Short mmCIF file of C-alpha atoms in Angstrom, two decimals:
data_model
loop_
_atom_site.label_atom_id
_atom_site.label_comp_id
_atom_site.label_asym_id
_atom_site.label_seq_id
_atom_site.Cartn_x
_atom_site.Cartn_y
_atom_site.Cartn_z
CA MET A 1 170.89 213.85 88.50
CA LEU A 2 169.42 210.40 88.89
CA LEU A 3 171.86 207.52 89.19
CA ALA A 4 171.04 203.92 88.72
CA ALA A 5 171.39 201.67 91.66
CA GLY A 6 175.00 200.67 92.04
CA ALA A 7 176.40 203.53 89.79
CA VAL A 8 179.75 205.05 90.75
CA LEU A 9 180.12 208.80 90.81
CA THR A 10 183.72 210.02 90.25
CA ALA A 11 184.93 213.52 90.90
CA VAL A 12 186.78 215.09 87.89
CA PRO A 13 188.99 218.16 88.02
CA ALA A 14 187.49 221.29 86.52
CA GLY A 15 188.02 221.59 82.76
CA ALA A 16 189.01 217.97 82.24
CA ALA A 17 187.28 215.81 79.71
CA THR A 18 185.03 213.20 81.00
CA THR A 19 184.39 209.77 79.67
CA PRO A 20 181.23 208.21 80.74
CA THR A 21 181.79 205.08 82.71
CA PRO A 22 179.20 202.41 82.18
CA SER A 23 177.45 201.36 85.25
CA PRO A 24 177.46 197.66 86.07
CA PRO A 25 174.15 195.95 85.82
CA PRO A 26 172.14 196.21 88.93
CA ALA A 27 172.65 193.32 91.29
CA SER A 28 169.81 191.32 92.62
CA PRO A 29 168.75 192.81 95.85
CA THR A 30 170.09 190.83 98.78
CA PRO A 31 168.15 190.93 101.96
CA PRO A 32 170.23 192.44 104.73
CA SER A 33 171.84 189.94 107.06
CA PRO A 34 170.66 190.19 110.59
CA THR A 35 173.10 192.02 112.74
CA PRO A 36 174.69 189.46 115.02
CA PRO A 37 174.43 190.28 118.67
CA SER A 38 177.47 191.80 120.22
CA PRO A 39 179.50 189.02 121.72
CA THR A 40 179.25 188.89 125.47
CA PRO A 41 182.67 189.39 126.96
CA PRO A 42 183.73 186.41 129.00
CA SER A 43 183.27 186.76 132.71
CA PRO A 44 186.51 187.47 134.42
CA THR A 45 187.90 184.49 136.23
CA PRO A 46 187.53 185.14 139.93
CA PRO A 47 190.76 185.21 141.81
CA SER A 48 191.60 182.17 143.78
CA GLU A 49 190.12 182.30 147.25
CA PRO A 50 192.57 182.46 150.09
CA PRO A 51 193.05 179.17 151.86
CA THR A 52 190.61 178.51 154.67
CA SER A 53 192.91 176.06 156.42
CA PRO A 54 196.60 176.40 157.17
CA PRO A 55 199.04 174.18 155.25
CA PRO A 56 200.08 170.99 157.02
CA GLY A 57 202.98 171.50 159.37
CA SER A 58 202.38 175.19 159.94
CA LEU A 59 202.35 176.59 163.45
CA PRO A 60 199.18 178.26 164.81
CA PRO A 61 199.33 181.57 166.66
CA THR A 62 199.57 181.57 170.42
CA GLY A 63 196.36 182.46 172.21
CA PRO A 64 195.62 186.04 173.24
CA ALA A 65 196.07 186.55 176.98
CA ASP A 66 194.65 188.67 179.79
CA LEU A 67 191.15 189.11 178.40
CA ARG A 68 189.53 191.72 180.66
CA VAL A 69 186.50 193.99 180.90
CA THR A 70 187.37 197.68 180.75
CA LYS A 71 183.79 198.97 180.77
CA ALA A 72 180.31 197.50 181.21
CA THR A 73 177.03 199.33 180.60
CA THR A 74 173.43 198.24 180.33
CA THR A 75 173.84 197.75 176.56
CA SER A 76 177.53 197.06 175.93
CA VAL A 77 180.68 195.43 177.24
CA THR A 78 184.14 196.71 176.25
CA LEU A 79 186.96 194.16 176.28
CA ALA A 80 190.72 194.44 176.00
CA TRP A 81 193.44 191.79 175.74
CA SER A 82 197.13 191.22 175.11
CA ALA A 83 197.92 190.51 171.47
CA ALA A 84 198.57 186.96 170.29
CA THR A 85 201.98 185.96 168.95
CA PRO A 86 201.99 184.86 165.28
CA GLY A 87 202.92 181.31 164.36
CA SER A 88 203.77 180.54 160.73
CA PHE A 89 201.51 183.32 159.44
CA PRO A 90 200.65 186.87 160.52
CA ILE A 91 197.72 187.52 162.85
CA ALA A 92 194.58 188.41 160.86
CA GLY A 93 192.26 189.11 163.78
CA TYR A 94 190.30 187.64 166.67
CA ASP A 95 187.05 185.73 167.20
CA ILE A 96 185.13 186.69 170.35
CA SER A 97 182.23 184.46 171.41
CA HIS A 98 179.87 185.18 174.27
CA ASN A 99 176.73 183.87 175.89
CA ARG A 100 174.54 184.75 178.83
CA ALA A 101 174.29 182.39 181.81
CA PHE A 102 171.40 179.92 181.58
CA ASP A 103 171.07 180.66 177.86
CA ASP A 104 172.40 178.30 175.17
CA ILE A 105 172.50 180.99 172.46
CA MET A 106 176.14 181.58 171.51
CA ARG A 107 177.09 184.78 169.67
CA LEU A 108 180.30 185.30 167.69
CA GLN A 109 181.96 188.56 166.67
CA LYS A 110 185.01 188.76 164.39
CA VAL A 111 187.39 191.70 164.62
CA GLY A 112 190.62 192.64 162.88
CA ASN A 113 194.12 192.76 164.35
CA VAL A 114 193.18 194.97 167.31
CA THR A 115 193.35 194.55 171.08
CA THR A 116 190.00 196.03 172.14
CA VAL A 117 186.37 195.78 171.08
CA THR A 118 182.94 196.86 172.33
CA ILE A 119 180.27 194.13 172.19
CA THR A 120 176.64 195.24 171.92
CA GLU A 121 174.78 192.28 170.39
CA GLY A 122 172.63 190.51 172.97
CA ILE A 123 173.84 192.68 175.88
CA ARG A 124 171.22 193.93 178.34
CA ALA A 125 171.05 195.22 181.91
CA THR A 126 171.85 192.86 184.83
CA GLY A 127 172.97 190.08 182.49
CA ASN A 128 175.78 187.70 183.44
CA TYR A 129 177.95 187.21 180.31
CA SER A 130 180.92 184.97 179.60
CA PHE A 131 183.39 185.93 176.86
CA ARG A 132 186.10 183.86 175.18
CA ILE A 133 188.64 185.00 172.59
CA MET A 134 190.73 183.09 170.02
CA ALA A 135 193.30 184.41 167.54
CA ARG A 136 193.17 183.59 163.81
CA ASP A 137 195.93 183.98 161.22
CA THR A 138 195.93 184.92 157.54
CA ALA A 139 196.00 181.25 156.48
CA GLY A 140 192.78 180.42 158.33
CA GLY A 141 194.39 178.88 161.41
CA TRP A 142 193.23 179.50 164.97
CA SER A 143 195.10 179.53 168.23
CA THR A 144 194.68 176.33 170.22
CA THR A 145 194.25 178.29 173.45
CA GLY A 146 192.42 181.46 174.34
CA SER A 147 191.38 183.61 177.25
CA SER A 148 188.02 184.08 178.98
CA VAL A 149 186.30 186.49 181.33
CA SER A 150 182.83 186.99 182.83
CA VAL A 151 180.95 190.14 183.85
CA VAL A 152 177.54 191.18 185.19
CA THR A 153 176.20 194.35 183.56
CA PRO A 154 174.75 197.09 185.82
CA ALA A 155 171.06 197.85 186.30
CA SER A 156 171.57 201.53 185.38
CA ASP A 157 174.20 203.60 183.61
CA THR A 158 173.50 206.65 185.78
CA ALA A 159 173.14 205.20 189.28
CA ALA A 160 175.92 205.85 191.76
CA ASP A 161 176.03 202.15 192.68
CA GLN A 162 176.82 199.94 189.67
CA THR A 163 178.59 197.12 191.56
CA PRO A 164 176.64 193.84 191.78
CA PRO A 165 176.42 191.77 194.97
CA SER A 166 178.52 188.63 195.28
CA ARG A 167 177.16 185.34 193.98
CA PRO A 168 174.97 183.31 196.37
CA THR A 169 176.55 179.92 197.12
CA GLY A 170 175.54 176.55 198.49
CA LEU A 171 171.99 176.43 197.09
CA VAL A 172 170.27 173.18 198.16
CA ALA A 173 166.76 171.82 197.70
CA ALA A 174 164.74 169.55 199.98
CA ASN A 175 161.20 168.21 200.04
CA SER A 176 158.70 169.97 202.26
CA PRO A 177 154.92 169.70 202.79
CA GLU A 178 154.50 172.92 200.82
CA GLY A 179 156.76 171.95 197.90
CA ILE A 180 160.51 172.46 197.47
CA ALA A 181 162.39 174.11 200.34
CA LEU A 182 165.42 176.10 199.14
CA SER A 183 168.24 177.50 201.23
CA TRP A 184 171.60 179.13 200.41
CA SER A 185 174.48 181.11 201.88
CA PRO A 186 174.10 184.90 201.91
CA SER A 187 175.72 187.31 199.48
CA THR A 188 177.64 190.48 200.28
CA ASP A 189 177.47 193.93 198.68
CA ASP A 190 179.35 197.23 198.95
CA VAL A 191 176.10 198.98 199.90
CA GLY A 192 173.85 196.17 201.08
CA VAL A 193 171.84 193.20 199.82
CA THR A 194 168.10 193.91 199.83
CA GLY A 195 166.80 190.52 198.68
CA TYR A 196 167.14 187.45 196.50
CA ASP A 197 165.40 186.59 193.23
CA VAL A 198 164.52 182.91 192.71
CA TYR A 199 164.33 181.76 189.08
CA VAL A 200 163.02 178.68 187.28
CA PHE A 201 165.11 177.64 184.26
CA ASP A 202 163.42 175.45 181.61
CA GLY A 203 166.60 173.51 180.82
CA LEU A 204 167.18 175.15 177.44
CA TRP A 205 167.33 178.95 177.28
CA TYR A 206 164.39 180.53 179.16
CA SER A 207 164.37 181.66 182.79
CA ALA A 208 161.37 183.05 184.67
CA LEU A 209 161.39 184.97 187.96
CA TYR A 210 159.49 182.84 190.47
CA THR A 211 159.66 184.96 193.61
CA THR A 212 161.73 187.53 195.50
CA VAL A 213 162.54 187.00 199.20
CA SER A 214 164.42 189.05 201.78
CA GLY A 215 166.18 186.13 203.48
CA THR A 216 168.16 183.09 202.39
CA THR A 217 165.29 180.59 202.23
CA ALA A 218 162.30 180.13 199.96
CA THR A 219 159.64 177.53 199.25
CA VAL A 220 158.45 176.90 195.71
CA ARG A 221 156.03 174.53 194.04
CA PRO A 222 157.37 171.36 192.37
CA ILE A 223 158.89 172.00 188.94
CA PRO A 224 159.15 169.85 185.78
CA ALA A 225 161.90 167.25 185.65
CA MET A 226 163.87 169.15 182.99
CA SER A 227 163.71 172.44 184.90
CA SER A 228 166.01 173.74 187.62
CA LEU A 229 166.14 176.56 190.17
CA TYR A 230 168.77 179.18 190.88
CA VAL A 231 169.11 182.39 192.92
CA ARG A 232 170.51 185.89 192.31
CA ALA A 233 171.14 188.50 195.00
CA ARG A 234 169.74 192.04 194.56
CA ASP A 235 170.87 195.40 195.99
CA ALA A 236 169.02 198.70 196.48
CA ALA A 237 170.11 200.02 193.07
CA GLY A 238 168.63 196.99 191.30
CA ASN A 239 171.99 195.39 190.51
CA LEU A 240 171.88 191.59 190.36
CA SER A 241 174.63 189.16 191.27
CA ALA A 242 175.88 186.31 189.15
CA GLU A 243 173.72 183.19 189.36
CA SER A 244 174.09 180.63 192.13
CA ASN A 245 174.51 176.95 191.40
CA ALA A 246 171.37 175.32 190.01
CA VAL A 247 169.32 172.61 191.72
CA ARG A 248 166.51 170.36 190.52
CA SER A 249 163.42 169.26 192.34
CA PRO A 250 164.26 166.41 194.75
CA ASN A 251 160.88 164.92 193.81
CA VAL A 252 162.24 163.74 190.45
CA SER A 253 164.79 161.44 192.07
CA SER A 254 164.16 157.72 192.16
CA PRO A 255 166.33 154.85 193.38
CA THR A 256 168.65 153.24 190.90
CA PRO A 257 167.21 149.88 189.81
CA PRO A 258 169.29 146.88 190.91
CA PRO A 259 171.58 145.53 188.22
CA SER A 260 170.36 142.53 186.27
CA SER A 261 172.57 139.47 186.08
CA SER A 262 171.48 138.71 182.53
CA PRO A 263 171.22 139.90 179.89
CA PRO A 264 174.00 142.52 180.16
CA PRO A 265 172.69 145.90 181.26
CA ALA A 266 171.84 148.42 178.58
CA PRO A 267 174.13 151.44 178.25
CA ILE A 268 173.33 154.13 180.79
CA CYS A 269 173.47 156.76 178.07
CA SER A 270 172.92 157.35 174.38
CA VAL A 271 174.32 160.15 172.25
CA VAL A 272 173.15 161.98 169.15
CA TYR A 273 175.91 163.98 167.44
CA ARG A 274 174.80 166.39 164.72
CA ASN A 275 176.69 168.95 162.64
CA SER A 276 174.25 171.85 162.62
CA SER A 277 176.58 173.85 160.36
CA GLN A 278 179.73 172.99 158.41
CA TRP A 279 181.98 174.92 156.05
CA ASN A 280 185.45 174.50 154.60
CA GLY A 281 187.62 174.43 157.68
CA GLY A 282 184.97 174.91 160.37
CA PHE A 283 181.86 173.47 162.00
CA VAL A 284 179.18 173.93 164.64
CA ALA A 285 177.93 170.72 166.28
CA GLU A 286 175.25 169.79 168.80
CA ILE A 287 175.60 166.79 171.10
CA GLN A 288 172.49 165.47 172.83
CA ILE A 289 173.29 163.25 175.82
CA ARG A 290 170.43 161.04 177.04
CA ASN A 291 170.22 159.44 180.46
CA ASN A 292 168.78 155.96 179.87
CA THR A 293 168.41 155.17 183.57
CA GLY A 294 165.65 155.80 186.07
CA ALA A 295 167.82 158.00 188.28
CA PRO A 296 169.29 161.47 187.68
CA ILE A 297 172.96 161.65 186.68
CA GLU A 298 174.65 164.61 188.41
CA ASN A 299 178.00 166.34 187.97
CA TRP A 300 178.79 164.13 184.99
CA THR A 301 181.95 163.79 182.93
CA PHE A 302 181.45 163.25 179.20
CA GLY A 303 184.11 162.08 176.76
CA PHE A 304 184.62 161.09 173.14
CA HIS A 305 187.22 160.81 170.38
CA PHE A 306 187.09 162.97 167.25
CA GLY A 307 187.08 161.01 163.99
CA GLY A 308 189.13 163.64 162.16
CA ASP A 309 191.55 166.45 162.98
CA GLN A 310 188.94 168.73 164.55
CA VAL A 311 189.98 171.29 167.14
CA VAL A 312 187.33 172.80 169.44
CA GLN A 313 187.49 176.58 169.76
CA ASN A 314 184.50 177.06 172.01
CA ALA A 315 181.79 175.06 173.75
CA TRP A 316 178.52 175.91 175.49
CA GLY A 317 176.39 173.98 177.94
CA THR A 318 179.65 172.87 179.58
CA GLY A 319 181.57 174.02 182.62
CA THR A 320 185.01 172.84 181.53
CA PHE A 321 186.08 171.54 178.15
CA THR A 322 189.51 170.06 177.43
CA GLN A 323 191.04 168.45 174.35
CA ALA A 324 194.21 166.35 174.13
CA GLY A 325 194.81 165.30 170.54
CA ARG A 326 191.54 163.73 169.41
CA THR A 327 190.33 162.98 172.95
CA VAL A 328 187.77 165.40 174.39
CA THR A 329 186.49 165.66 177.97
CA ALA A 330 183.66 167.92 179.18
CA THR A 331 181.96 168.64 182.49
CA PRO A 332 178.58 170.36 182.90
CA ALA A 333 177.60 173.98 183.30
CA THR A 334 175.43 174.82 186.29
CA TRP A 335 172.25 174.52 184.21
CA THR A 336 173.25 171.16 182.69
CA ARG A 337 174.64 169.68 185.90
CA VAL A 338 171.86 167.09 186.23
CA ILE A 339 170.61 164.82 183.44
CA PRO A 340 167.11 163.81 184.61
CA PRO A 341 165.88 160.20 184.44
CA ASN A 342 165.25 159.34 180.79
CA GLY A 343 165.95 162.97 179.99
CA THR A 344 168.56 164.80 177.96
CA VAL A 345 170.96 167.72 178.01
CA THR A 346 172.52 169.34 174.96
CA ILE A 347 175.98 170.81 174.59
CA GLY A 348 177.40 172.66 171.60
CA LEU A 349 180.77 172.93 169.91
CA LEU A 350 182.39 175.51 167.64
CA GLY A 351 185.55 174.23 165.98
CA ARG A 352 187.84 173.97 163.01
CA TRP A 353 189.24 171.12 160.91
CA THR A 354 191.86 170.79 158.17
CA THR A 355 191.53 167.42 156.42
CA SER A 356 188.52 165.68 158.02
CA ASN A 357 185.40 166.50 160.03
CA ALA A 358 184.49 162.84 160.58
CA THR A 359 181.89 161.95 163.23
CA PRO A 360 183.34 161.27 166.70
CA THR A 361 183.28 157.83 168.32
CA GLY A 362 183.79 156.32 171.76
CA PHE A 363 181.23 158.41 173.66
CA THR A 364 181.31 157.84 177.42
CA LEU A 365 179.46 159.24 180.42
CA ASN A 366 181.18 158.93 183.79
CA GLY A 367 183.43 156.31 182.21
CA SER A 368 180.55 154.12 180.96
CA PRO A 369 180.13 153.66 177.18
CA CYS A 370 177.14 155.25 175.48
CA SER A 371 175.20 153.89 172.56
#
């Protein structure tokens, strides 16, 4: 049966009469409406991020104590420590930073609420590494104090002797007809010292072995003004001691020019402070200290005042680093001990802030203001 377009077909019970139902006139064909695209469900609103800074007035955790080395191999260092005490918030974990002596590269490893960790990044045989640990809480706060430890990794994981010699001390440099004459006090070892390695450090992060001698003296060629020399003792198993103090070539020294009566003397130093990285609640900064004089500045003391509420958690390129409120004082590491004439040294900071990371002011070097 052929039905007209739009006709209605009705089922009728068997035997019942049927009355034909007229079909409505055909409607004008309507082009089909395009199917609308399925609505895209709204993206779920991300949950609020946890605060990255503790609320004002909250107490930070106390620093972890008794950081110690429980095992050192050619590729790893295992650390243990006593747990920090929570302040206003529970302990979330710990930040462990480490660097190798005469190397400005600082590495950071975050761990949970544990009291031991094995560090492998950047660890190699006969390296002298310094570690520092800080506690952090669930609100993003850090302890204001921490704990530190240093270790020299062995030359071999299988040798019977894995104990390094003691550090050479008293390294001095003097001019000689052949170059720079070095001398130092001898090291000791549980088996015996077999020699001393003399290194040249470029002032940044690279050291090169210059020579190996059996005694406690050596003569080397003059070195660049930015470079320095240091010594490590060696035993029969190839273990190396920690580094001696560093010395520069005495040839770079020059007498300090007499002070001028007028105009006033220029500042002996200038400072460039740069935030190399900043995030909500934290920062990494580099400070370049320039010696504007014609004579080396040795065993310096550097100070400044933070412009905000920054708190330093770690520093590199420094020997000691203290903070009292906004006032910061730093002394040099062995490889930054001397700022050469018209030369620079660079130190680095890792820290946190709550309300402001404003640029510091009031830079001084040995008590004299810097520009």
